[in-house]
């Protein structure tokens, strides 16, 4: 099996011995993203801005793989303070639409660099399936979302 790392220049460099994302086949594993700006490597100010930047970093990784947030099937949100849950949700919700990815939210004792939020994700590249399913030879017999508008 071949693992393919993804580290676009538009996200901050990893702050440890890990890949920002690693793909194998159609699976994309995105390491926890902090609300850090690529230009400075510094955390954004406040949990709302950190959440938005963490999501933008995730989007950049997905885009580097030719994907977007529709391909995310699971996220884990790590919070330094569970009281930030609603604020994080308000920002997080602007990046997804139904059906939303599965998600866990966990309060932790501390996050790297004193961050308030960290978000990791798992995505699946379904583009090949989407092409097949939208073709006349589609074998799903109308059981998938590509037939909802018919």
Tab-separated table of N, CA and C in Angstrom:
chain	number	residue	atom	x	y	z
A	1	UNK	N	0.840	-1.183	0.000
A	1	UNK	CA	0.000	0.000	0.000
A	1	UNK	C	0.884	1.245	0.000
A	2	UNK	N	0.418	2.247	-0.702
A	2	UNK	CA	1.183	3.483	-0.804
A	2	UNK	C	0.432	4.589	-0.078
A	3	UNK	N	1.112	5.227	0.840
A	3	UNK	CA	0.563	6.368	1.559
A	3	UNK	C	1.029	7.631	0.865
A	4	UNK	N	0.118	8.568	0.662
A	4	UNK	CA	0.470	9.817	-0.006
A	4	UNK	C	0.192	10.993	0.927
A	5	UNK	N	1.243	11.680	1.378
A	5	UNK	CA	1.032	12.828	2.261
A	5	UNK	C	0.515	14.043	1.491
A	6	UNK	N	-0.224	14.883	2.182
A	6	UNK	CA	-0.716	16.135	1.612
A	6	UNK	C	-0.368	17.257	2.577
A	7	UNK	N	0.373	18.232	2.089
A	7	UNK	CA	0.762	19.380	2.913
A	7	UNK	C	0.826	20.622	2.029
A	8	UNK	N	-0.348	21.181	1.668
A	8	UNK	CA	-0.321	22.373	0.817
A	8	UNK	C	0.377	23.538	1.512
A	9	UNK	N	0.987	24.399	0.730
A	9	UNK	CA	1.727	25.535	1.297
A	9	UNK	C	0.801	26.583	1.905
A	10	UNK	N	-0.497	26.441	1.675
A	10	UNK	CA	-1.462	27.413	2.194
A	10	UNK	C	-1.908	27.111	3.618
A	11	UNK	N	-1.351	26.056	4.224
A	11	UNK	CA	-1.656	25.757	5.626
A	11	UNK	C	-0.365	25.842	6.433
A	12	UNK	N	-0.476	25.988	7.751
A	12	UNK	CA	0.739	26.043	8.574
A	12	UNK	C	1.494	24.723	8.527
A	13	UNK	N	2.788	24.792	8.674
A	13	UNK	CA	3.600	23.574	8.746
A	13	UNK	C	3.215	22.793	9.997
A	14	UNK	N	3.331	21.477	9.908
A	14	UNK	CA	3.063	20.631	11.070
A	14	UNK	C	4.000	21.030	12.205
A	15	UNK	N	3.494	20.972	13.428
A	15	UNK	CA	4.314	21.367	14.577
A	15	UNK	C	4.893	20.152	15.295
A	16	UNK	N	4.910	19.041	14.599
A	16	UNK	CA	5.465	17.813	15.153
A	16	UNK	C	5.790	16.848	14.033
A	17	UNK	N	6.233	15.648	14.380
A	17	UNK	CA	6.591	14.661	13.362
A	17	UNK	C	5.356	13.928	12.827
A	18	UNK	N	4.545	14.643	12.042
A	18	UNK	CA	3.340	14.053	11.452
A	18	UNK	C	3.009	14.765	10.150
A	19	UNK	N	2.188	14.124	9.338
A	19	UNK	CA	1.712	14.716	8.089
A	19	UNK	C	0.398	15.439	8.358
A	20	UNK	N	0.191	16.605	7.761
A	20	UNK	CA	-1.103	17.272	7.909
A	20	UNK	C	-2.255	16.399	7.405
A	21	UNK	N	-1.967	15.597	6.385
A	21	UNK	CA	-2.961	14.650	5.878
A	21	UNK	C	-2.228	13.516	5.188
A	22	UNK	N	-2.868	12.373	5.201
A	22	UNK	CA	-2.302	11.187	4.572
A	22	UNK	C	-3.427	10.469	3.847
A	23	UNK	N	-3.178	10.125	2.591
A	23	UNK	CA	-4.179	9.420	1.801
A	23	UNK	C	-3.689	8.024	1.480
A	24	UNK	N	-4.637	7.122	1.438
A	24	UNK	CA	-4.385	5.779	0.937
A	24	UNK	C	-5.637	5.378	0.175
A	25	UNK	N	-5.464	5.129	-1.099
A	25	UNK	CA	-6.627	4.849	-1.934
A	25	UNK	C	-7.564	6.047	-1.930
A	26	UNK	N	-8.835	5.780	-1.656
A	26	UNK	CA	-9.849	6.832	-1.641
A	26	UNK	C	-10.024	7.483	-0.271
A	27	UNK	N	-9.243	7.065	0.704
A	27	UNK	CA	-9.387	7.565	2.070
A	27	UNK	C	-8.384	8.679	2.356
A	28	UNK	N	-8.858	9.756	2.973
A	28	UNK	CA	-8.008	10.887	3.337
A	28	UNK	C	-8.151	11.121	4.842
A	29	UNK	N	-7.052	10.979	5.552
A	29	UNK	CA	-7.018	11.188	6.994
A	29	UNK	C	-6.370	12.545	7.261
A	30	UNK	N	-7.134	13.471	7.814
A	30	UNK	CA	-6.647	14.824	8.054
A	30	UNK	C	-6.319	14.977	9.536
A	31	UNK	N	-5.057	15.278	9.815
A	31	UNK	CA	-4.624	15.491	11.199
A	31	UNK	C	-5.358	16.677	11.800
A	32	UNK	N	-5.370	16.731	13.121
A	32	UNK	CA	-6.022	17.831	13.811
A	32	UNK	C	-5.488	19.173	13.342
A	33	UNK	N	-6.397	20.034	12.933
A	33	UNK	CA	-6.031	21.364	12.456
A	33	UNK	C	-6.324	22.387	13.540
A	34	UNK	N	-5.331	23.201	13.820
A	34	UNK	CA	-5.484	24.302	14.765
A	34	UNK	C	-5.833	25.566	13.994
A	35	UNK	N	-6.282	26.561	14.698
A	35	UNK	CA	-6.602	27.843	14.081
A	35	UNK	C	-5.371	28.700	13.895
A	36	UNK	N	-4.387	28.160	13.161
A	36	UNK	CA	-3.125	28.868	12.906
A	36	UNK	C	-3.085	29.342	11.463
A	37	UNK	N	-2.527	30.514	11.265
A	37	UNK	CA	-2.355	31.048	9.917
A	37	UNK	C	-1.050	30.543	9.325
A	38	UNK	N	-1.084	30.199	8.050
A	38	UNK	CA	0.107	29.675	7.378
A	38	UNK	C	1.221	30.710	7.328
A	39	UNK	N	0.851	31.974	7.125
A	39	UNK	CA	1.857	33.021	6.942
A	39	UNK	C	2.717	33.231	8.183
A	40	UNK	N	2.103	33.105	9.352
A	40	UNK	CA	2.821	33.427	10.586
A	40	UNK	C	3.038	32.230	11.499
A	41	UNK	N	2.225	31.195	11.352
A	41	UNK	CA	2.288	30.059	12.267
A	41	UNK	C	1.708	30.378	13.631
A	42	UNK	N	1.083	31.545	13.747
A	42	UNK	CA	0.499	31.972	15.022
A	42	UNK	C	-0.985	31.642	15.068
A	43	UNK	N	-1.477	31.398	16.283
A	43	UNK	CA	-2.903	31.161	16.481
A	43	UNK	C	-3.701	32.433	16.249
A	44	UNK	N	-4.881	32.267	15.683
A	44	UNK	CA	-5.814	33.383	15.582
A	44	UNK	C	-6.318	33.712	16.981
A	45	UNK	N	-6.834	34.899	17.145
A	45	UNK	CA	-7.321	35.363	18.453
A	45	UNK	C	-8.772	34.931	18.655
A	46	UNK	N	-9.049	34.169	19.706
A	46	UNK	CA	-10.412	33.781	20.061
A	46	UNK	C	-10.863	32.489	19.408
A	47	UNK	N	-11.815	31.833	20.057
A	47	UNK	CA	-12.256	30.514	19.597
A	47	UNK	C	-12.993	30.584	18.260
A	48	UNK	N	-13.751	31.636	18.014
A	48	UNK	CA	-14.465	31.754	16.741
A	48	UNK	C	-13.475	31.845	15.580
A	49	UNK	N	-12.500	32.719	15.694
A	49	UNK	CA	-11.492	32.878	14.641
A	49	UNK	C	-10.641	31.618	14.501
A	50	UNK	N	-10.322	30.967	15.607
A	50	UNK	CA	-9.544	29.727	15.541
A	50	UNK	C	-10.328	28.628	14.835
A	51	UNK	N	-11.624	28.540	15.119
A	51	UNK	CA	-12.455	27.528	14.458
A	51	UNK	C	-12.500	27.782	12.960
A	52	UNK	N	-12.729	29.025	12.581
A	52	UNK	CA	-12.797	29.370	11.155
A	52	UNK	C	-11.473	29.041	10.456
A	53	UNK	N	-10.355	29.374	11.085
A	53	UNK	CA	-9.055	29.107	10.470
A	53	UNK	C	-8.779	27.609	10.401
A	54	UNK	N	-9.134	26.864	11.442
A	54	UNK	CA	-8.957	25.406	11.411
A	54	UNK	C	-9.757	24.803	10.261
A	55	UNK	N	-10.975	25.288	10.061
A	55	UNK	CA	-11.808	24.791	8.960
A	55	UNK	C	-11.236	25.212	7.609
A	56	UNK	N	-10.697	26.410	7.514
A	56	UNK	CA	-10.063	26.850	6.263
A	56	UNK	C	-8.835	25.993	5.960
A	57	UNK	N	-8.075	25.639	6.991
A	57	UNK	CA	-6.925	24.761	6.791
A	57	UNK	C	-7.380	23.394	6.289
A	58	UNK	N	-8.466	22.877	6.874
A	58	UNK	CA	-9.016	21.602	6.423
A	58	UNK	C	-9.468	21.696	4.967
A	59	UNK	N	-10.156	22.784	4.625
A	59	UNK	CA	-10.595	22.982	3.241
A	59	UNK	C	-9.415	23.006	2.278
A	60	UNK	N	-8.328	23.648	2.668
A	60	UNK	CA	-7.142	23.722	1.806
A	60	UNK	C	-6.565	22.331	1.558
A	61	UNK	N	-6.546	21.505	2.587
A	61	UNK	CA	-6.066	20.127	2.423
A	61	UNK	C	-6.988	19.369	1.480
A	62	UNK	N	-8.289	19.484	1.690
A	62	UNK	CA	-9.247	18.805	0.813
A	62	UNK	C	-9.087	19.279	-0.626
A	63	UNK	N	-8.967	20.586	-0.823
A	63	UNK	CA	-8.817	21.133	-2.173
A	63	UNK	C	-7.538	20.640	-2.835
A	64	UNK	N	-6.482	20.467	-2.063
A	64	UNK	CA	-5.228	19.943	-2.616
A	64	UNK	C	-5.413	18.520	-3.134
A	65	UNK	N	-6.405	17.815	-2.624
A	65	UNK	CA	-6.725	16.454	-3.066
A	65	UNK	C	-7.850	16.464	-4.099
A	66	UNK	N	-8.323	17.664	-4.476
A	66	UNK	CA	-9.422	17.767	-5.431
A	66	UNK	C	-10.785	17.523	-4.797
A	67	UNK	N	-10.870	17.662	-3.491
A	67	UNK	CA	-12.104	17.382	-2.760
A	67	UNK	C	-12.640	18.646	-2.103
A	68	UNK	N	-13.777	18.516	-1.440
A	68	UNK	CA	-14.323	19.606	-0.634
A	68	UNK	C	-15.015	19.008	0.583
A	69	UNK	N	-15.689	19.840	1.352
A	69	UNK	CA	-16.258	19.357	2.611
A	69	UNK	C	-17.376	18.336	2.410
A	70	UNK	N	-17.945	18.227	1.216
A	70	UNK	CA	-18.943	17.178	0.951
A	70	UNK	C	-18.346	15.788	1.106
A	71	UNK	N	-17.040	15.677	0.979
A	71	UNK	CA	-16.371	14.378	1.055
A	71	UNK	C	-16.000	13.980	2.482
A	72	UNK	N	-16.199	14.879	3.435
A	72	UNK	CA	-15.873	14.585	4.837
A	72	UNK	C	-16.983	13.719	5.428
A	73	UNK	N	-16.596	12.578	6.002
A	73	UNK	CA	-17.583	11.672	6.593
A	73	UNK	C	-17.530	11.655	8.116
A	74	UNK	N	-16.434	12.116	8.715
A	74	UNK	CA	-16.301	12.086	10.176
A	74	UNK	C	-15.327	13.166	10.609
A	75	UNK	N	-15.685	13.877	11.666
A	75	UNK	CA	-14.756	14.824	12.280
A	75	UNK	C	-14.709	14.569	13.782
A	76	UNK	N	-13.625	14.989	14.368
A	76	UNK	CA	-13.504	15.015	15.821
A	76	UNK	C	-13.081	16.429	16.195
A	77	UNK	N	-13.843	17.035	17.089
A	77	UNK	CA	-13.571	18.391	17.549
A	77	UNK	C	-13.057	18.298	18.980
A	78	UNK	N	-11.865	18.802	19.196
A	78	UNK	CA	-11.266	18.837	20.530
A	78	UNK	C	-11.394	20.264	21.056
A	79	UNK	N	-11.967	20.404	22.233
A	79	UNK	CA	-12.189	21.722	22.827
A	79	UNK	C	-11.422	21.853	24.133
A	80	UNK	N	-10.781	22.991	24.322
A	80	UNK	CA	-10.125	23.264	25.599
A	80	UNK	C	-11.164	23.586	26.668
A	81	UNK	N	-12.340	24.047	26.233
A	81	UNK	CA	-13.413	24.402	27.164
A	81	UNK	C	-14.751	24.087	26.497
A	82	UNK	N	-15.520	23.167	27.072
A	82	UNK	CA	-16.804	22.773	26.495
A	82	UNK	C	-17.783	23.944	26.439
A	83	UNK	N	-17.526	25.008	27.172
A	83	UNK	CA	-18.369	26.201	27.078
A	83	UNK	C	-18.257	26.867	25.708
A	84	UNK	N	-17.242	26.506	24.928
A	84	UNK	CA	-17.079	27.039	23.572
A	84	UNK	C	-17.868	26.241	22.535
A	85	UNK	N	-18.551	25.195	22.959
A	85	UNK	CA	-19.253	24.278	22.055
A	85	UNK	C	-20.184	25.013	21.089
A	86	UNK	N	-21.048	25.894	21.591
A	86	UNK	CA	-22.006	26.590	20.728
A	86	UNK	C	-21.322	27.534	19.748
A	87	UNK	N	-20.286	28.209	20.189
A	87	UNK	CA	-19.544	29.111	19.302
A	87	UNK	C	-18.881	28.323	18.181
A	88	UNK	N	-18.258	27.209	18.534
A	88	UNK	CA	-17.619	26.351	17.529
A	88	UNK	C	-18.674	25.825	16.558
A	89	UNK	N	-19.814	25.369	17.072
A	89	UNK	CA	-20.881	24.855	16.210
A	89	UNK	C	-21.357	25.892	15.207
A	90	UNK	N	-21.481	27.134	15.648
A	90	UNK	CA	-21.967	28.191	14.762
A	90	UNK	C	-21.049	28.366	13.557
A	91	UNK	N	-19.749	28.310	13.773
A	91	UNK	CA	-18.791	28.440	12.671
A	91	UNK	C	-18.721	27.140	11.876
A	92	UNK	N	-18.556	26.031	12.561
A	92	UNK	CA	-18.437	24.703	11.944
A	92	UNK	C	-19.604	24.451	10.988
A	93	UNK	N	-20.813	24.800	11.426
A	93	UNK	CA	-22.006	24.550	10.630
A	93	UNK	C	-22.033	25.276	9.300
A	94	UNK	N	-21.273	26.350	9.157
A	94	UNK	CA	-21.253	27.085	7.885
A	94	UNK	C	-20.413	26.375	6.824
A	95	UNK	N	-19.656	25.363	7.211
A	95	UNK	CA	-18.783	24.654	6.274
A	95	UNK	C	-19.396	23.363	5.744
A	96	UNK	N	-20.524	22.951	6.308
A	96	UNK	CA	-21.156	21.697	5.900
A	96	UNK	C	-22.636	21.927	5.643
A	97	UNK	N	-23.225	20.995	4.891
A	97	UNK	CA	-24.674	20.979	4.714
A	97	UNK	C	-25.132	19.534	4.872
A	98	UNK	N	-26.423	19.352	5.059
A	98	UNK	CA	-26.969	18.006	5.267
A	98	UNK	C	-26.737	17.150	4.022
A	99	UNK	N	-26.426	15.912	4.191
A	99	UNK	CA	-26.220	15.219	5.462
A	99	UNK	C	-24.847	15.579	6.043
A	100	UNK	N	-24.858	16.007	7.289
A	100	UNK	CA	-23.629	16.421	7.966
A	100	UNK	C	-22.751	15.212	8.267
A	101	UNK	N	-21.435	15.419	8.358
A	101	UNK	CA	-20.569	14.296	8.733
A	101	UNK	C	-20.837	13.862	10.174
A	102	UNK	N	-20.535	12.615	10.457
A	102	UNK	CA	-20.560	12.158	11.846
A	102	UNK	C	-19.520	12.980	12.601
A	103	UNK	N	-19.733	13.146	13.912
A	103	UNK	CA	-18.807	13.998	14.652
A	103	UNK	C	-18.788	13.632	16.128
A	104	UNK	N	-17.633	13.774	16.716
A	104	UNK	CA	-17.474	13.700	18.164
A	104	UNK	C	-16.898	15.029	18.617
A	105	UNK	N	-17.288	15.464	19.809
A	105	UNK	CA	-16.717	16.672	20.414
A	105	UNK	C	-16.249	16.292	21.810
A	106	UNK	N	-14.995	16.584	22.090
A	106	UNK	CA	-14.362	16.142	23.328
A	106	UNK	C	-13.657	17.318	23.986
A	107	UNK	N	-13.880	17.492	25.286
A	107	UNK	CA	-13.100	18.488	26.028
A	107	UNK	C	-11.811	17.828	26.480
A	108	UNK	N	-10.708	18.533	26.268
A	108	UNK	CA	-9.393	18.020	26.646
A	108	UNK	C	-8.746	18.975	27.647
A	109	UNK	N	-7.737	18.482	28.342
A	109	UNK	CA	-7.057	19.306	29.347
A	109	UNK	C	-6.301	20.468	28.713
A	110	UNK	N	-5.713	20.240	27.547
A	110	UNK	CA	-4.948	21.290	26.868
A	110	UNK	C	-4.748	20.895	25.413
A	111	UNK	N	-4.517	21.899	24.581
A	111	UNK	CA	-4.220	21.692	23.164
A	111	UNK	C	-2.883	22.353	22.846
A	112	UNK	N	-2.223	21.917	21.772
A	112	UNK	CA	-0.935	22.511	21.408
A	112	UNK	C	-1.034	24.029	21.241
A	113	UNK	N	0.015	24.706	21.640
A	113	UNK	CA	0.150	26.160	21.496
A	113	UNK	C	-0.916	26.949	22.245
A	114	UNK	N	-1.629	26.286	23.160
A	114	UNK	CA	-2.681	26.982	23.895
A	114	UNK	C	-3.948	27.199	23.090
A	115	UNK	N	-4.126	26.421	22.018
A	115	UNK	CA	-5.306	26.561	21.161
A	115	UNK	C	-6.577	26.270	21.950
A	116	UNK	N	-7.684	26.832	21.481
A	116	UNK	CA	-8.997	26.591	22.092
A	116	UNK	C	-9.731	25.455	21.394
A	117	UNK	N	-9.382	25.184	20.123
A	117	UNK	CA	-10.083	24.165	19.343
A	117	UNK	C	-9.109	23.510	18.377
A	118	UNK	N	-9.317	22.234	18.136
A	118	UNK	CA	-8.566	21.469	17.135
A	118	UNK	C	-9.573	20.558	16.450
A	119	UNK	N	-9.493	20.462	15.125
A	119	UNK	CA	-10.465	19.665	14.380
A	119	UNK	C	-9.728	18.724	13.438
A	120	UNK	N	-10.008	17.419	13.586
A	120	UNK	CA	-9.461	16.431	12.660
A	120	UNK	C	-10.610	15.865	11.838
A	121	UNK	N	-10.269	15.272	10.696
A	121	UNK	CA	-11.325	14.791	9.809
A	121	UNK	C	-10.888	13.556	9.040
A	122	UNK	N	-11.888	12.855	8.575
A	122	UNK	CA	-11.712	11.696	7.703
A	122	UNK	C	-12.612	11.936	6.500
A	123	UNK	N	-12.034	11.863	5.309
A	123	UNK	CA	-12.797	12.092	4.086
A	123	UNK	C	-12.632	10.903	3.151
A	124	UNK	N	-13.589	10.768	2.245
A	124	UNK	CA	-13.551	9.699	1.258
A	124	UNK	C	-13.718	10.326	-0.118
A	125	UNK	N	-12.808	10.000	-1.016
A	125	UNK	CA	-12.872	10.485	-2.390
A	125	UNK	C	-13.878	9.627	-3.146
A	126	UNK	N	-15.066	10.170	-3.349
A	126	UNK	CA	-16.141	9.432	-4.018
A	126	UNK	C	-16.312	9.857	-5.476
A	127	UNK	N	-15.366	10.611	-6.011
A	127	UNK	CA	-15.536	11.135	-7.370
A	127	UNK	C	-15.706	10.043	-8.410
A	128	UNK	N	-14.958	8.956	-8.311
A	128	UNK	CA	-15.092	7.877	-9.293
A	128	UNK	C	-16.488	7.272	-9.214
A	129	UNK	N	-16.986	7.067	-8.020
A	129	UNK	CA	-18.330	6.527	-7.828
A	129	UNK	C	-19.378	7.482	-8.374
A	130	UNK	N	-19.183	8.784	-8.159
A	130	UNK	CA	-20.131	9.772	-8.660
A	130	UNK	C	-20.194	9.739	-10.180
A	131	UNK	N	-19.068	9.560	-10.846
A	131	UNK	CA	-19.040	9.480	-12.305
A	131	UNK	C	-19.784	8.241	-12.768
A	132	UNK	N	-19.508	7.113	-12.138
A	132	UNK	CA	-20.171	5.862	-12.512
A	132	UNK	C	-21.667	5.973	-12.263
A	133	UNK	N	-22.044	6.492	-11.104
A	133	UNK	CA	-23.445	6.548	-10.707
A	133	UNK	C	-24.241	7.498	-11.594
A	134	UNK	N	-23.618	8.518	-12.123
A	134	UNK	CA	-24.315	9.458	-12.991
A	134	UNK	C	-24.321	9.014	-14.450
A	135	UNK	N	-23.741	7.869	-14.727
A	135	UNK	CA	-23.692	7.381	-16.100
A	135	UNK	C	-24.918	6.513	-16.390
A	136	UNK	N	-25.213	6.287	-17.664
A	136	UNK	CA	-26.348	5.420	-18.017
A	136	UNK	C	-26.183	3.988	-17.508
A	137	UNK	N	-24.954	3.592	-17.227
A	137	UNK	CA	-24.708	2.238	-16.740
A	137	UNK	C	-24.787	2.134	-15.218
A	138	UNK	N	-25.334	3.161	-14.561
A	138	UNK	CA	-25.396	3.176	-13.096
A	138	UNK	C	-26.046	1.898	-12.583
A	139	UNK	N	-25.382	1.253	-11.643
A	139	UNK	CA	-25.865	-0.017	-11.103
A	139	UNK	C	-26.596	0.139	-9.776
A	140	UNK	N	-26.812	1.362	-9.326
A	140	UNK	CA	-27.416	1.540	-7.999
A	140	UNK	C	-28.933	1.433	-8.033
A	141	UNK	N	-29.515	1.353	-9.230
A	141	UNK	CA	-30.973	1.236	-9.373
A	141	UNK	C	-31.723	2.357	-8.670
A	142	UNK	N	-31.187	3.551	-8.728
A	142	UNK	CA	-31.864	4.704	-8.140
A	142	UNK	C	-31.726	4.814	-6.641
A	143	UNK	N	-30.864	4.007	-6.039
A	143	UNK	CA	-30.741	4.003	-4.586
A	143	UNK	C	-29.734	4.986	-4.033
A	144	UNK	N	-29.257	5.901	-4.837
A	144	UNK	CA	-28.278	6.861	-4.332
A	144	UNK	C	-28.753	8.283	-4.608
A	145	UNK	N	-28.044	9.230	-4.082
A	145	UNK	CA	-28.464	10.626	-4.169
A	145	UNK	C	-28.408	11.188	-5.586
A	146	UNK	N	-27.717	10.541	-6.505
A	146	UNK	CA	-27.634	11.097	-7.862
A	146	UNK	C	-28.972	11.000	-8.583
A	147	UNK	N	-29.913	10.256	-8.024
A	147	UNK	CA	-31.216	10.105	-8.669
A	147	UNK	C	-32.312	10.913	-7.988
A	148	UNK	N	-31.972	11.707	-6.988
A	148	UNK	CA	-32.978	12.448	-6.229
A	148	UNK	C	-33.710	13.480	-7.071
A	149	UNK	N	-33.061	14.033	-8.087
A	149	UNK	CA	-33.685	15.082	-8.886
A	149	UNK	C	-34.495	14.530	-10.044
A	150	UNK	N	-34.474	13.230	-10.255
A	150	UNK	CA	-35.218	12.639	-11.379
A	150	UNK	C	-36.699	12.592	-11.089
